[in-house]
PDB file of C-alpha atoms in Angstrom:
ATOM      1  CA  ASN F 223     -15.995  -0.004   6.240  1.00 59.00           C
ATOM      2  CA  ALA F 224     -13.230  -3.028   5.476  1.00 70.00           C
ATOM      3  CA  GLY F 225     -11.747  -1.619   2.068  1.00 91.00           C
ATOM      4  CA  VAL F 226      -9.097  -3.897   0.837  1.00 94.00           C
ATOM      5  CA  THR F 227      -7.434  -6.689   3.684  1.00 96.00           C
ATOM      6  CA  GLN F 228      -4.863  -8.182   3.862  1.00 96.00           C
ATOM      7  CA  THR F 229      -3.107 -10.914   5.890  1.00 96.00           C
ATOM      8  CA  PRO F 230      -0.723 -11.093   7.047  1.00 97.00           C
ATOM      9  CA  LYS F 231       0.823  -7.499   8.419  1.00 95.00           C
ATOM     10  CA  PHE F 232       4.020  -8.926   9.166  1.00 96.00           C
ATOM     11  CA  GLN F 233       5.636 -12.231   8.278  1.00 96.00           C
ATOM     12  CA  VAL F 234       9.716 -13.391   8.542  1.00 97.00           C
ATOM     13  CA  LEU F 235      10.128 -16.495   6.570  1.00 96.00           C
ATOM     14  CA  LYS F 236      13.310 -18.285   5.748  1.00 97.00           C
ATOM     15  CA  THR F 237      14.925 -18.852   2.631  1.00 98.00           C
ATOM     16  CA  GLY F 238      12.967 -21.279   1.210  1.00 97.00           C
ATOM     17  CA  GLN F 239       9.813 -21.644   2.351  1.00 97.00           C
ATOM     18  CA  SER F 240       6.934 -20.981   1.377  1.00 96.00           C
ATOM     19  CA  MET F 241       3.924 -18.867   1.944  1.00 96.00           C
ATOM     20  CA  THR F 242       0.656 -16.983   1.048  1.00 98.00           C
ATOM     21  CA  LEU F 243      -0.187 -13.260   1.227  1.00 98.00           C
ATOM     22  CA  GLN F 244      -4.200 -12.842   1.760  1.00 98.00           C
ATOM     23  CA  CYS F 245      -6.189 -10.459  -0.108  1.00 97.00           C
ATOM     24  CA  ALA F 246      -9.912  -9.517  -0.318  1.00 97.00           C
ATOM     25  CA  GLN F 247     -11.373  -6.642  -0.373  1.00 95.00           C
ATOM     26  CA  ASP F 248     -15.553  -5.222   0.064  1.00 94.00           C
ATOM     27  CA  MET F 249     -16.494  -2.841  -2.230  1.00 90.00           C
ATOM     28  CA  ASN F 250     -17.346  -5.557  -5.216  1.00 90.00           C
ATOM     29  CA  HIS F 251     -14.297  -4.096  -7.311  1.00 90.00           C
ATOM     30  CA  ASN F 252     -13.247  -6.435 -10.667  1.00 90.00           C
ATOM     31  CA  SER F 253      -9.835  -5.719 -10.667  1.00 92.00           C
ATOM     32  CA  MET F 254      -7.436  -6.451  -8.416  1.00 95.00           C
ATOM     33  CA  TYR F 255      -3.679  -6.092  -8.050  1.00 96.00           C
ATOM     34  CA  TRP F 256      -0.377  -6.952  -5.869  1.00 98.00           C
ATOM     35  CA  TYR F 257       2.440  -4.902  -5.309  1.00 97.00           C
ATOM     36  CA  ARG F 258       5.578  -4.993  -3.796  1.00 97.00           C
ATOM     37  CA  GLN F 259       7.313  -1.804  -2.080  1.00 95.00           C
ATOM     38  CA  ASP F 260      11.281  -1.468  -2.289  1.00 93.00           C
ATOM     39  CA  PRO F 261      13.006   1.565  -1.260  1.00 86.00           C
ATOM     40  CA  GLY F 262      14.762   4.386  -4.340  1.00 83.00           C
ATOM     41  CA  MET F 263      12.449   1.387  -6.353  1.00 86.00           C
ATOM     42  CA  GLY F 264       8.766   2.570  -5.383  1.00 89.00           C
ATOM     43  CA  LEU F 265       5.563   0.652  -6.104  1.00 93.00           C
ATOM     44  CA  ARG F 266       6.467  -2.052  -8.955  1.00 94.00           C
ATOM     45  CA  LEU F 267       2.912  -3.987 -10.271  1.00 95.00           C
ATOM     46  CA  ILE F 268       3.837  -8.482  -9.609  1.00 97.00           C
ATOM     47  CA  TYR F 269       0.256  -9.350 -10.790  1.00 97.00           C
ATOM     48  CA  TYR F 270      -3.301  -8.000 -11.520  1.00 96.00           C
ATOM     49  CA  SER F 271      -7.165  -9.506 -12.128  1.00 95.00           C
ATOM     50  CA  ALA F 272      -9.033  -7.759 -14.702  1.00 91.00           C
ATOM     51  CA  SER F 273     -11.757  -9.864 -13.234  1.00 90.00           C
ATOM     52  CA  GLU F 274     -12.114 -13.551 -11.270  1.00 90.00           C
ATOM     53  CA  GLY F 275      -9.901 -16.422 -13.353  1.00 89.00           C
ATOM     54  CA  THR F 276      -8.362 -14.520 -15.300  1.00 93.00           C
ATOM     55  CA  THR F 277      -4.278 -13.118 -14.285  1.00 96.00           C
ATOM     56  CA  ASP F 278      -1.630 -11.500 -15.567  1.00 95.00           C
ATOM     57  CA  LYS F 279       1.887 -10.277 -15.113  1.00 96.00           C
ATOM     58  CA  GLY F 280       2.911  -6.979 -13.951  1.00 94.00           C
ATOM     59  CA  GLU F 281       6.480  -5.984 -13.944  1.00 92.00           C
ATOM     60  CA  VAL F 282       8.066  -8.303 -11.014  1.00 96.00           C
ATOM     61  CA  PRO F 283       6.478 -11.385 -11.545  1.00 97.00           C
ATOM     62  CA  ASN F 284       9.227 -14.278 -11.229  1.00 97.00           C
ATOM     63  CA  GLY F 285       9.240 -15.969  -8.272  1.00 96.00           C
ATOM     64  CA  TYR F 286       5.686 -15.550  -7.527  1.00 98.00           C
ATOM     65  CA  ASN F 287       1.815 -17.008  -8.565  1.00 97.00           C
ATOM     66  CA  VAL F 288      -1.288 -15.700  -7.653  1.00 98.00           C
ATOM     67  CA  SER F 289      -5.505 -17.166  -7.527  1.00 97.00           C
ATOM     68  CA  ARG F 290      -8.220 -14.679  -7.959  1.00 96.00           C
ATOM     69  CA  LEU F 291     -10.274 -17.148  -5.723  1.00 86.00           C
ATOM     70  CA  ASN F 292     -13.853 -15.144  -6.636  1.00 95.00           C
ATOM     71  CA  LYS F 293     -13.954 -11.728  -7.065  1.00 94.00           C
ATOM     72  CA  ARG F 294     -13.464 -10.593  -3.396  1.00 96.00           C
ATOM     73  CA  GLU F 295     -10.246 -12.458  -3.163  1.00 97.00           C
ATOM     74  CA  PHE F 296      -6.683 -12.297  -5.171  1.00 98.00           C
ATOM     75  CA  SER F 297      -3.892 -13.926  -2.745  1.00 98.00           C
ATOM     76  CA  LEU F 298      -0.552 -14.353  -3.607  1.00 98.00           C
ATOM     77  CA  ARG F 299       2.209 -17.114  -3.207  1.00 98.00           C
ATOM     78  CA  LEU F 300       4.959 -17.330  -2.755  1.00 97.00           C
ATOM     79  CA  GLU F 301       7.235 -20.927  -3.113  1.00 93.00           C
ATOM     80  CA  SER F 302      10.483 -20.619  -2.516  1.00 96.00           C
ATOM     81  CA  ALA F 303      10.855 -17.342  -0.354  1.00 96.00           C
ATOM     82  CA  ALA F 304      14.722 -15.501  -1.036  1.00 97.00           C
ATOM     83  CA  PRO F 305      15.928 -12.799   0.258  1.00 97.00           C
ATOM     84  CA  SER F 306      14.616 -10.739  -2.470  1.00 96.00           C
ATOM     85  CA  GLN F 307      11.576 -10.870  -1.733  1.00 97.00           C
ATOM     86  CA  THR F 308      11.996  -9.048   1.267  1.00 97.00           C
ATOM     87  CA  SER F 309       9.445  -6.339   0.457  1.00 97.00           C
ATOM     88  CA  VAL F 310       6.655  -4.449   1.506  1.00 96.00           C
ATOM     89  CA  TYR F 311       3.704  -5.945  -0.845  1.00 97.00           C
ATOM     90  CA  PHE F 312       0.745  -3.596  -1.425  1.00 96.00           C
ATOM     91  CA  CYS F 313      -2.457  -5.112  -2.497  1.00 97.00           C
ATOM     92  CA  ALA F 314      -4.972  -2.821  -4.936  1.00 95.00           C
ATOM     93  CA  SER F 315      -8.538  -2.995  -6.054  1.00 93.00           C
ATOM     94  CA  ARG F 316     -10.386  -0.950  -8.253  1.00 88.00           C
ATOM     95  CA  GLY F 317     -14.142  -0.786  -9.587  1.00 78.00           C
ATOM     96  CA  LEU F 318     -14.844  -1.037 -13.032  1.00 68.00           C
ATOM     97  CA  GLN F 319     -16.228   2.463 -13.655  1.00 61.00           C
ATOM     98  CA  GLY F 320     -17.380   6.379 -12.932  1.00 58.00           C
ATOM     99  CA  ALA F 321     -14.691   7.460  -9.772  1.00 54.00           C
ATOM    100  CA  SER F 322     -13.978   4.148  -8.148  1.00 49.00           C
ATOM    101  CA  GLY F 323     -13.281   3.277 -11.927  1.00 59.00           C
ATOM    102  CA  ASN F 324     -10.267   5.386 -11.889  1.00 67.00           C
ATOM    103  CA  THR F 325      -9.038   4.878  -7.904  1.00 77.00           C
ATOM    104  CA  ILE F 326      -8.215   2.465  -6.762  1.00 84.00           C
ATOM    105  CA  TYR F 327      -7.858   1.588  -3.344  1.00 89.00           C
ATOM    106  CA  PHE F 328      -5.147  -0.043  -0.852  1.00 92.00           C
ATOM    107  CA  GLY F 329      -4.639  -2.520   1.329  1.00 93.00           C
ATOM    108  CA  GLU F 330      -2.573  -1.338   4.814  1.00 92.00           C
ATOM    109  CA  GLY F 331       0.353  -3.271   3.418  1.00 94.00           C
ATOM    110  CA  SER F 332       2.450  -6.781   4.542  1.00 96.00           C
ATOM    111  CA  TRP F 333       5.850  -6.237   6.164  1.00 96.00           C
ATOM    112  CA  LEU F 334       7.952  -9.607   4.234  1.00 97.00           C
ATOM    113  CA  THR F 335      11.397 -10.169   5.324  1.00 97.00           C
ATOM    114  CA  VAL F 336      13.333 -13.169   3.699  1.00 97.00           C
ATOM    115  CA  VAL F 337      16.435 -14.708   5.898  1.00 97.00           C
TER     116      VAL F 337
ATOM    117  CA  ALA Z 277       6.052  -0.162 -22.256  1.00 71.00           C
ATOM    118  CA  GLN Z 278       4.521   3.151 -20.623  1.00 79.00           C
ATOM    119  CA  THR Z 279       6.519   4.153 -17.997  1.00 91.00           C
ATOM    120  CA  VAL Z 280       6.121   6.222 -15.205  1.00 96.00           C
ATOM    121  CA  THR Z 281       9.846   8.598 -13.978  1.00 96.00           C
ATOM    122  CA  GLN Z 282       9.127  11.216 -10.535  1.00 97.00           C
ATOM    123  CA  SER Z 283      13.093  12.709 -11.680  1.00 95.00           C
ATOM    124  CA  GLN Z 284      13.607  14.290  -7.470  1.00 96.00           C
ATOM    125  CA  PRO Z 285      13.637  11.436  -5.126  1.00 95.00           C
ATOM    126  CA  GLU Z 286      13.748  13.968  -2.115  1.00 96.00           C
ATOM    127  CA  MET Z 287      12.464  17.932  -1.939  1.00 97.00           C
ATOM    128  CA  SER Z 288      12.477  20.499   0.751  1.00 97.00           C
ATOM    129  CA  VAL Z 289       9.865  23.075   1.282  1.00 97.00           C
ATOM    130  CA  GLN Z 290       9.343  25.670   3.917  1.00 97.00           C
ATOM    131  CA  GLU Z 291       5.842  25.486   6.094  1.00 97.00           C
ATOM    132  CA  ALA Z 292       3.676  27.887   3.941  1.00 97.00           C
ATOM    133  CA  GLU Z 293       4.761  27.917   1.050  1.00 97.00           C
ATOM    134  CA  THR Z 294       3.948  26.007  -2.330  1.00 98.00           C
ATOM    135  CA  VAL Z 295       5.681  23.402  -4.006  1.00 98.00           C
ATOM    136  CA  THR Z 296       5.882  21.680  -7.014  1.00 98.00           C
ATOM    137  CA  LEU Z 297       6.334  17.725  -7.756  1.00 98.00           C
ATOM    138  CA  SER Z 298       7.731  16.944 -11.181  1.00 98.00           C
ATOM    139  CA  CYS Z 299       6.664  13.399 -13.192  1.00 98.00           C
ATOM    140  CA  THR Z 300       6.630  12.833 -17.080  1.00 97.00           C
ATOM    141  CA  TYR Z 301       5.455  10.136 -18.562  1.00 97.00           C
ATOM    142  CA  ASP Z 302       5.703   7.701 -21.584  1.00 95.00           C
ATOM    143  CA  THR Z 303       3.108   6.492 -23.861  1.00 94.00           C
ATOM    144  CA  SER Z 304       2.357   6.457 -27.060  1.00 93.00           C
ATOM    145  CA  GLU Z 305      -2.227   5.997 -26.438  1.00 92.00           C
ATOM    146  CA  SER Z 306      -4.104   9.137 -26.497  1.00 92.00           C
ATOM    147  CA  ASP Z 307      -6.609   8.066 -23.013  1.00 92.00           C
ATOM    148  CA  TYR Z 308      -4.726   7.109 -20.081  1.00 93.00           C
ATOM    149  CA  TYR Z 309      -5.654   8.717 -16.913  1.00 92.00           C
ATOM    150  CA  LEU Z 310      -3.025   9.913 -14.431  1.00 94.00           C
ATOM    151  CA  PHE Z 311      -2.956   9.581 -10.438  1.00 94.00           C
ATOM    152  CA  TRP Z 312      -0.825  11.146  -7.665  1.00 96.00           C
ATOM    153  CA  TYR Z 313      -1.086   9.360  -4.637  1.00 94.00           C
ATOM    154  CA  LYS Z 314       0.524  10.250  -1.214  1.00 95.00           C
ATOM    155  CA  GLN Z 315       1.826   7.809   1.043  1.00 93.00           C
ATOM    156  CA  PRO Z 316       2.486   9.361   4.941  1.00 92.00           C
ATOM    157  CA  PRO Z 317       5.134   7.503   7.421  1.00 87.00           C
ATOM    158  CA  SER Z 318       1.743   5.198   7.633  1.00 84.00           C
ATOM    159  CA  ARG Z 319       2.817   3.661   4.689  1.00 84.00           C
ATOM    160  CA  GLN Z 320      -0.849   3.864   3.849  1.00 85.00           C
ATOM    161  CA  MET Z 321      -1.637   4.610   0.400  1.00 88.00           C
ATOM    162  CA  ILE Z 322      -4.299   8.076  -0.322  1.00 90.00           C
ATOM    163  CA  LEU Z 323      -5.312   9.369  -3.612  1.00 91.00           C
ATOM    164  CA  VAL Z 324      -4.486  13.270  -3.726  1.00 94.00           C
ATOM    165  CA  ILE Z 325      -5.768  13.890  -7.348  1.00 93.00           C
ATOM    166  CA  ARG Z 326      -6.872  12.521 -10.611  1.00 92.00           C
ATOM    167  CA  GLN Z 327      -6.169  13.513 -14.772  1.00 93.00           C
ATOM    168  CA  GLU Z 328      -8.523  12.341 -17.587  1.00 91.00           C
ATOM    169  CA  ALA Z 329      -5.807  12.771 -20.306  1.00 92.00           C
ATOM    170  CA  TYR Z 330      -8.784  14.113 -22.548  1.00 89.00           C
ATOM    171  CA  LYS Z 331      -9.384  16.630 -19.458  1.00 88.00           C
ATOM    172  CA  GLN Z 332      -8.342  19.672 -20.996  1.00 84.00           C
ATOM    173  CA  GLN Z 333      -8.468  21.333 -17.744  1.00 91.00           C
ATOM    174  CA  ASN Z 334      -5.887  20.722 -15.036  1.00 93.00           C
ATOM    175  CA  ALA Z 335      -7.699  18.438 -11.858  1.00 92.00           C
ATOM    176  CA  THR Z 336      -7.507  20.718  -8.159  1.00 93.00           C
ATOM    177  CA  GLU Z 337      -8.291  19.512  -5.143  1.00 92.00           C
ATOM    178  CA  ASN Z 338      -8.145  22.122  -2.820  1.00 95.00           C
ATOM    179  CA  ARG Z 339      -4.529  22.484  -1.720  1.00 97.00           C
ATOM    180  CA  PHE Z 340      -3.385  20.708  -4.612  1.00 97.00           C
ATOM    181  CA  SER Z 341      -3.394  20.973  -8.085  1.00 97.00           C
ATOM    182  CA  VAL Z 342      -1.190  19.758 -11.169  1.00 97.00           C
ATOM    183  CA  ASN Z 343      -0.398  21.487 -14.528  1.00 97.00           C
ATOM    184  CA  PHE Z 344      -1.054  18.202 -17.011  1.00 96.00           C
ATOM    185  CA  GLN Z 345       0.804  19.431 -19.926  1.00 96.00           C
ATOM    186  CA  LYS Z 346      -0.143  15.890 -22.540  1.00 95.00           C
ATOM    187  CA  ALA Z 347       2.063  16.760 -25.272  1.00 94.00           C
ATOM    188  CA  ALA Z 348       4.809  16.864 -23.423  1.00 96.00           C
ATOM    189  CA  LYS Z 349       3.637  14.304 -21.414  1.00 96.00           C
ATOM    190  CA  SER Z 350       4.319  16.233 -18.300  1.00 97.00           C
ATOM    191  CA  PHE Z 351       1.718  15.895 -14.938  1.00 97.00           C
ATOM    192  CA  SER Z 352       3.280  17.990 -11.971  1.00 98.00           C
ATOM    193  CA  LEU Z 353       1.940  18.497  -8.884  1.00 98.00           C
ATOM    194  CA  LYS Z 354       1.718  21.851  -6.695  1.00 98.00           C
ATOM    195  CA  ILE Z 355       1.340  21.996  -3.497  1.00 98.00           C
ATOM    196  CA  SER Z 356       0.126  25.737  -2.395  1.00 97.00           C
ATOM    197  CA  ASP Z 357      -0.236  27.021   1.619  1.00 97.00           C
ATOM    198  CA  SER Z 358       2.356  23.684   1.815  1.00 97.00           C
ATOM    199  CA  GLN Z 359       1.305  21.591   5.708  1.00 97.00           C
ATOM    200  CA  LEU Z 360       2.792  19.848   8.097  1.00 96.00           C
ATOM    201  CA  GLY Z 361       0.759  16.625   7.265  1.00 95.00           C
ATOM    202  CA  ASP Z 362       1.664  16.937   3.626  1.00 97.00           C
ATOM    203  CA  ALA Z 363       5.171  15.468   4.309  1.00 97.00           C
ATOM    204  CA  ALA Z 364       5.006  12.033   2.577  1.00 96.00           C
ATOM    205  CA  MET Z 365       6.319  10.345   0.419  1.00 96.00           C
ATOM    206  CA  TYR Z 366       4.475  10.915  -3.049  1.00 97.00           C
ATOM    207  CA  PHE Z 367       3.580   8.601  -5.943  1.00 96.00           C
ATOM    208  CA  CYS Z 368       2.734   9.537  -9.753  1.00 97.00           C
ATOM    209  CA  ALA Z 369       0.804   7.208 -11.622  1.00 95.00           C
ATOM    210  CA  TYR Z 370      -0.914   5.921 -15.586  1.00 94.00           C
ATOM    211  CA  ARG Z 371      -3.550   3.425 -16.792  1.00 92.00           C
ATOM    212  CA  ARG Z 372      -3.871   3.505 -19.790  1.00 91.00           C
ATOM    213  CA  TYR Z 373      -7.669   3.699 -20.703  1.00 87.00           C
ATOM    214  CA  GLY Z 374      -9.142   0.591 -20.897  1.00 84.00           C
ATOM    215  CA  ASP Z 375      -6.610  -1.667 -19.425  1.00 87.00           C
ATOM    216  CA  ASP Z 376      -5.927  -2.655 -15.831  1.00 86.00           C
ATOM    217  CA  LYS Z 377      -2.451  -2.263 -15.526  1.00 88.00           C
ATOM    218  CA  ILE Z 378      -1.330   0.552 -13.753  1.00 90.00           C
ATOM    219  CA  ILE Z 379       1.653   1.840 -13.333  1.00 92.00           C
ATOM    220  CA  PHE Z 380       3.573   3.675 -10.546  1.00 94.00           C
ATOM    221  CA  GLY Z 381       6.773   6.274 -10.704  1.00 95.00           C
ATOM    222  CA  LYS Z 382       9.360   5.595  -7.679  1.00 94.00           C
ATOM    223  CA  GLY Z 383       7.849   8.700  -5.765  1.00 95.00           C
ATOM    224  CA  THR Z 384       9.163  11.339  -4.236  1.00 97.00           C
ATOM    225  CA  ARG Z 385       9.997  11.948  -0.662  1.00 96.00           C
ATOM    226  CA  LEU Z 386       8.410  15.345   0.145  1.00 97.00           C
ATOM    227  CA  HIS Z 387      10.048  17.410   3.893  1.00 97.00           C
ATOM    228  CA  ILE Z 388       8.199  19.630   5.800  1.00 97.00           C
ATOM    229  CA  LEU Z 389      10.271  22.176   7.024  1.00 96.00           C
ATOM    230  CA  PRO Z 390       8.464  23.771  10.093  1.00 92.00           C
TER     231      PRO Z 390
END
């Protein structure tokens, strides 16, 4: 039972490099999210997608782009990485109704360091 | 814009004792959901408990219960009979009914003293 899968789990980038964090869920969920977690800042929403083909900005979208490739996959791209983007990134998903509609399920996190 | 505030960055409690974590939120909506998530050192995010705003009865899950005060916009988590495995970061979260955006507080780190 995979749930939400993120890749890679660890990545070191040089300033200015680009990379994409991949996320896939196998629960047939409609909504997907990208959060970043920094010490003392909690979880901050970067982007989210209510359904395939739609994306919306969250609290801290600057410096990121996203793609909702299909219902399963939601990727996060850093076009020109900056040290301020060093963080732990979490992908999450949520179903449409019932218990799964009221709960978000998280991936295990991706540790990104920009030097 | 909705905000979620956890005013206690860290707390400690003796094993087997009871502890209450605070959460307040700001919203003009009447229908919404509130959540408590636990994040142990493994960084995995685990749902502890959730509350629908239209329900007056406070949610309970085994040793975990909430005190939901809608008028005061307060949603505290009570952990009874604290165990060493309860040591974690706890996050309070909010989602407006019909919206997809889920907003988290900054978290409270809970230490359990043996």
